[in-house]
Tab-separated table of C-alpha atoms in Angstrom:
chain	number	residue	atom	x	y	z
A	67	MET	CA	127.410	111.368	76.638
A	68	ALA	CA	127.640	109.741	80.045
A	69	SER	CA	123.946	110.349	80.648
A	70	LEU	CA	123.043	108.509	77.433
A	71	SER	CA	124.833	105.338	78.570
A	72	ALA	CA	123.018	105.442	81.917
A	73	ALA	CA	119.582	105.528	80.258
A	74	PRO	CA	119.409	101.827	79.267
A	75	MET	CA	120.444	100.783	82.783
A	76	LEU	CA	117.844	103.068	84.363
A	77	LEU	CA	115.142	101.757	82.030
A	78	PHE	CA	116.135	98.161	82.816
A	79	LEU	CA	115.947	98.807	86.574
A	80	LEU	CA	112.570	100.515	86.190
A	81	LEU	CA	111.124	97.592	84.214
A	82	LEU	CA	112.605	95.076	86.670
A	83	ALA	CA	110.982	96.860	89.613
A	84	LEU	CA	107.598	96.984	87.915
A	85	THR	CA	107.715	93.342	86.827
A	86	SER	CA	108.824	91.933	90.180
A	87	ASN	CA	106.182	93.919	92.069
A	88	SER	CA	103.267	92.756	89.942
A	89	SER	CA	104.280	89.090	89.873
A	90	ALA	CA	104.574	88.842	93.667
A	91	ALA	CA	101.296	90.627	94.319
A	92	ALA	CA	99.010	87.639	93.731
A	93	ALA	CA	101.028	85.266	95.920
A	94	SER	CA	99.457	83.639	98.928
A	95	PHE	CA	101.560	82.858	101.954
A	96	HIS	CA	102.100	79.771	104.082
A	97	PHE	CA	102.559	80.399	107.814
A	98	GLN	CA	104.037	77.946	110.334
A	99	VAL	CA	101.958	78.401	113.506
A	100	GLY	CA	104.175	79.327	116.415
A	101	GLY	CA	107.304	79.420	114.255
A	102	THR	CA	109.849	76.758	115.176
A	103	ARG	CA	108.010	76.010	118.421
A	104	GLY	CA	104.961	74.658	116.613
A	105	TRP	CA	101.589	74.028	118.270
A	106	ALA	CA	102.190	73.002	121.903
A	107	VAL	CA	101.204	73.988	125.431
A	108	PRO	CA	102.920	77.331	126.081
A	109	PRO	CA	105.082	77.986	129.125
A	110	PRO	CA	103.089	79.216	132.164
A	111	ASN	CA	104.613	82.701	131.909
A	112	ASP	CA	103.790	83.065	128.197
A	113	THR	CA	100.152	82.040	127.748
A	114	ARG	CA	99.606	84.655	124.995
A	115	ILE	CA	102.349	83.237	122.766
A	116	TYR	CA	100.011	82.186	119.924
A	117	ASN	CA	97.904	85.335	119.892
A	118	ASP	CA	101.099	87.404	119.980
A	119	TRP	CA	102.436	85.350	117.047
A	120	ALA	CA	99.169	85.826	115.108
A	121	SER	CA	99.195	89.580	115.816
A	122	ASP	CA	102.726	89.837	114.420
A	123	ASN	CA	101.582	88.400	111.076
A	124	ARG	CA	99.307	89.710	108.364
A	125	PHE	CA	96.867	87.125	107.017
A	126	ARG	CA	94.898	87.412	103.783
A	127	VAL	CA	92.219	85.333	102.137
A	128	GLY	CA	93.991	82.476	100.331
A	129	ASP	CA	96.865	82.148	102.807
A	130	THR	CA	97.405	78.886	104.688
A	131	ILE	CA	98.445	78.225	108.258
A	132	HIS	CA	100.290	75.057	109.202
A	133	PHE	CA	99.970	73.439	112.625
A	134	ARG	CA	102.687	70.960	113.668
A	135	TYR	CA	102.204	69.101	116.927
A	136	ARG	CA	102.642	65.829	118.806
A	137	LYS	CA	100.045	64.012	120.897
A	138	ASP	CA	97.618	66.881	120.520
A	139	SER	CA	94.993	68.243	118.148
A	140	VAL	CA	93.790	71.484	116.636
A	141	MET	CA	90.211	72.670	116.365
A	142	GLU	CA	88.571	75.600	114.713
A	143	VAL	CA	85.694	76.744	116.899
A	144	SER	CA	83.223	79.617	117.198
A	145	GLU	CA	84.092	82.749	119.172
A	146	GLU	CA	81.853	81.619	122.039
A	147	GLU	CA	83.478	78.177	122.183
A	148	TYR	CA	86.914	79.832	122.014
A	149	LYS	CA	86.160	82.020	125.039
A	150	LYS	CA	84.970	78.991	127.022
A	151	CYS	CA	87.712	76.628	125.748
A	152	ASN	CA	84.879	74.318	124.734
A	153	SER	CA	85.929	71.555	122.355
A	154	THR	CA	82.595	69.751	122.050
A	155	ARG	CA	81.389	71.483	118.853
A	156	PRO	CA	84.343	72.110	116.531
A	157	ILE	CA	83.973	73.525	113.045
A	158	LEU	CA	87.171	71.654	112.139
A	159	PHE	CA	89.022	68.932	114.026
A	160	SER	CA	92.390	67.390	113.219
A	161	ASN	CA	94.780	65.234	115.204
A	162	THR	CA	97.174	64.155	112.450
A	163	GLY	CA	100.127	66.119	113.863
A	164	ASP	CA	100.428	68.029	110.606
A	165	THR	CA	97.374	70.171	109.823
A	166	VAL	CA	97.138	72.820	107.106
A	167	VAL	CA	94.176	75.216	107.162
A	168	LYS	CA	93.368	77.428	104.181
A	169	LEU	CA	92.070	80.835	105.225
A	170	ASP	CA	89.164	80.996	102.787
A	171	ARG	CA	87.275	84.031	104.062
A	172	GLN	CA	87.926	87.339	105.755
A	173	GLY	CA	87.323	87.812	109.466
A	174	PRO	CA	88.438	86.000	112.589
A	175	PHE	CA	89.274	82.297	112.835
A	176	TYR	CA	89.335	80.798	116.346
A	177	PHE	CA	91.621	77.848	117.103
A	178	ILE	CA	92.056	75.819	120.266
A	179	SER	CA	93.786	72.621	121.265
A	180	GLY	CA	91.416	69.695	121.665
A	181	ALA	CA	93.612	68.007	124.290
A	182	ALA	CA	92.204	68.197	127.807
A	183	GLY	CA	93.385	71.289	129.685
A	184	HIS	CA	95.625	72.647	126.920
A	185	CYS	CA	93.321	75.509	125.877
A	186	GLN	CA	93.025	76.654	129.497
A	187	LYS	CA	96.845	76.770	129.619
A	188	GLY	CA	96.936	79.160	126.650
A	189	GLN	CA	97.066	76.859	123.641
A	190	LYS	CA	94.580	78.885	121.640
A	191	MET	CA	94.765	81.519	118.948
A	192	ILE	CA	92.709	84.057	117.003
A	193	VAL	CA	93.758	84.623	113.391
A	194	LYS	CA	92.321	87.780	111.830
A	195	VAL	CA	92.127	87.529	108.043
A	196	MET	CA	91.939	90.615	105.866
A	197	SER	CA	89.940	90.607	102.678
A	198	SER	CA	91.657	89.751	99.447
A	199	PRO	CA	92.700	92.810	97.437
A	200	ASP	CA	90.101	92.288	94.700
A	201	SER	CA	87.121	91.415	96.898
A	202	GLY	CA	85.758	94.933	97.291
A	203	SER	CA	84.732	96.409	100.623
A	204	SER	CA	82.878	94.094	102.981
A	205	SER	CA	82.430	90.813	101.148
A	206	SER	CA	83.124	87.797	103.328
A	207	SER	CA	83.739	85.412	100.468
A	208	GLY	CA	87.346	84.823	99.456
A	209	GLY	CA	88.967	85.291	96.119
A	210	SER	CA	92.441	85.237	94.707
A	211	GLY	CA	94.653	88.276	94.909
A	212	SER	CA	94.878	90.797	92.123
A	213	THR	CA	98.135	91.545	90.380
A	214	SER	CA	97.415	95.266	90.711
A	215	THR	CA	97.742	95.147	94.487
A	216	SER	CA	100.978	94.665	96.367
A	217	GLU	CA	101.653	92.113	99.132
A	218	SER	CA	101.047	94.770	101.773
A	219	GLY	CA	97.497	95.248	100.508
A	220	TYR	CA	97.989	98.733	99.087
A	221	SER	CA	97.155	99.595	95.526
A	222	ALA	CA	100.137	99.513	93.189
A	223	LEU	CA	98.843	102.568	91.295
A	224	PRO	CA	100.699	105.178	93.419
A	225	GLN	CA	103.876	103.129	93.053
A	226	LEU	CA	103.418	102.899	89.282
A	227	LEU	CA	102.881	106.657	89.113
A	228	ALA	CA	106.063	107.217	91.122
A	229	TYR	CA	108.016	104.982	88.733
A	230	GLY	CA	106.537	106.949	85.837
A	231	VAL	CA	107.733	110.242	87.335
A	232	VAL	CA	111.228	108.808	87.856
A	233	ALA	CA	111.313	107.555	84.267
A	234	GLN	CA	110.072	110.891	82.933
A	235	LEU	CA	112.735	112.779	84.897
A	236	ALA	CA	115.452	110.417	83.706
A	237	PHE	CA	114.476	110.727	80.062
A	238	SER	CA	114.006	114.515	80.261
A	239	ARG	CA	117.697	114.806	81.234
A	240	LEU	CA	118.667	112.863	78.139
A	241	PHE	CA	117.063	115.156	75.582
């Protein structure tokens, strides 16, 4: 009889796992550029700080990145302008001290500081954005996430099948 009383709890846990996974899958994320440091000229011995930060994160279409800074600016530029630290032809320019950029397409985004000399000192960053889960293979237009794909970008189908096997095993022990 002990196995019969465990069945409702097991079923509840199974349903909870399935529900929480599918509701979080469509969420977009908000990233604070540079963490608590914000957007500022990096120390001379750490000029890759922003690219290291960007590499440690996983960006998807629909996510936002938040730049916080003082007496500075942020610019989105082309790859060529990024390599040259050229701020004369920005795609986006902001100097409000509090800039939020929505990542609306897959591929690389190039950011530099617009303040004189800051880019050359390492205040620049490449953000690589993965396609949204429901966008297909190589489309560069963004879309919202699908509830059938998990936050990590993998299909939830294998996970659902695994839950099904666990449930089937649990119920087969009951009867």
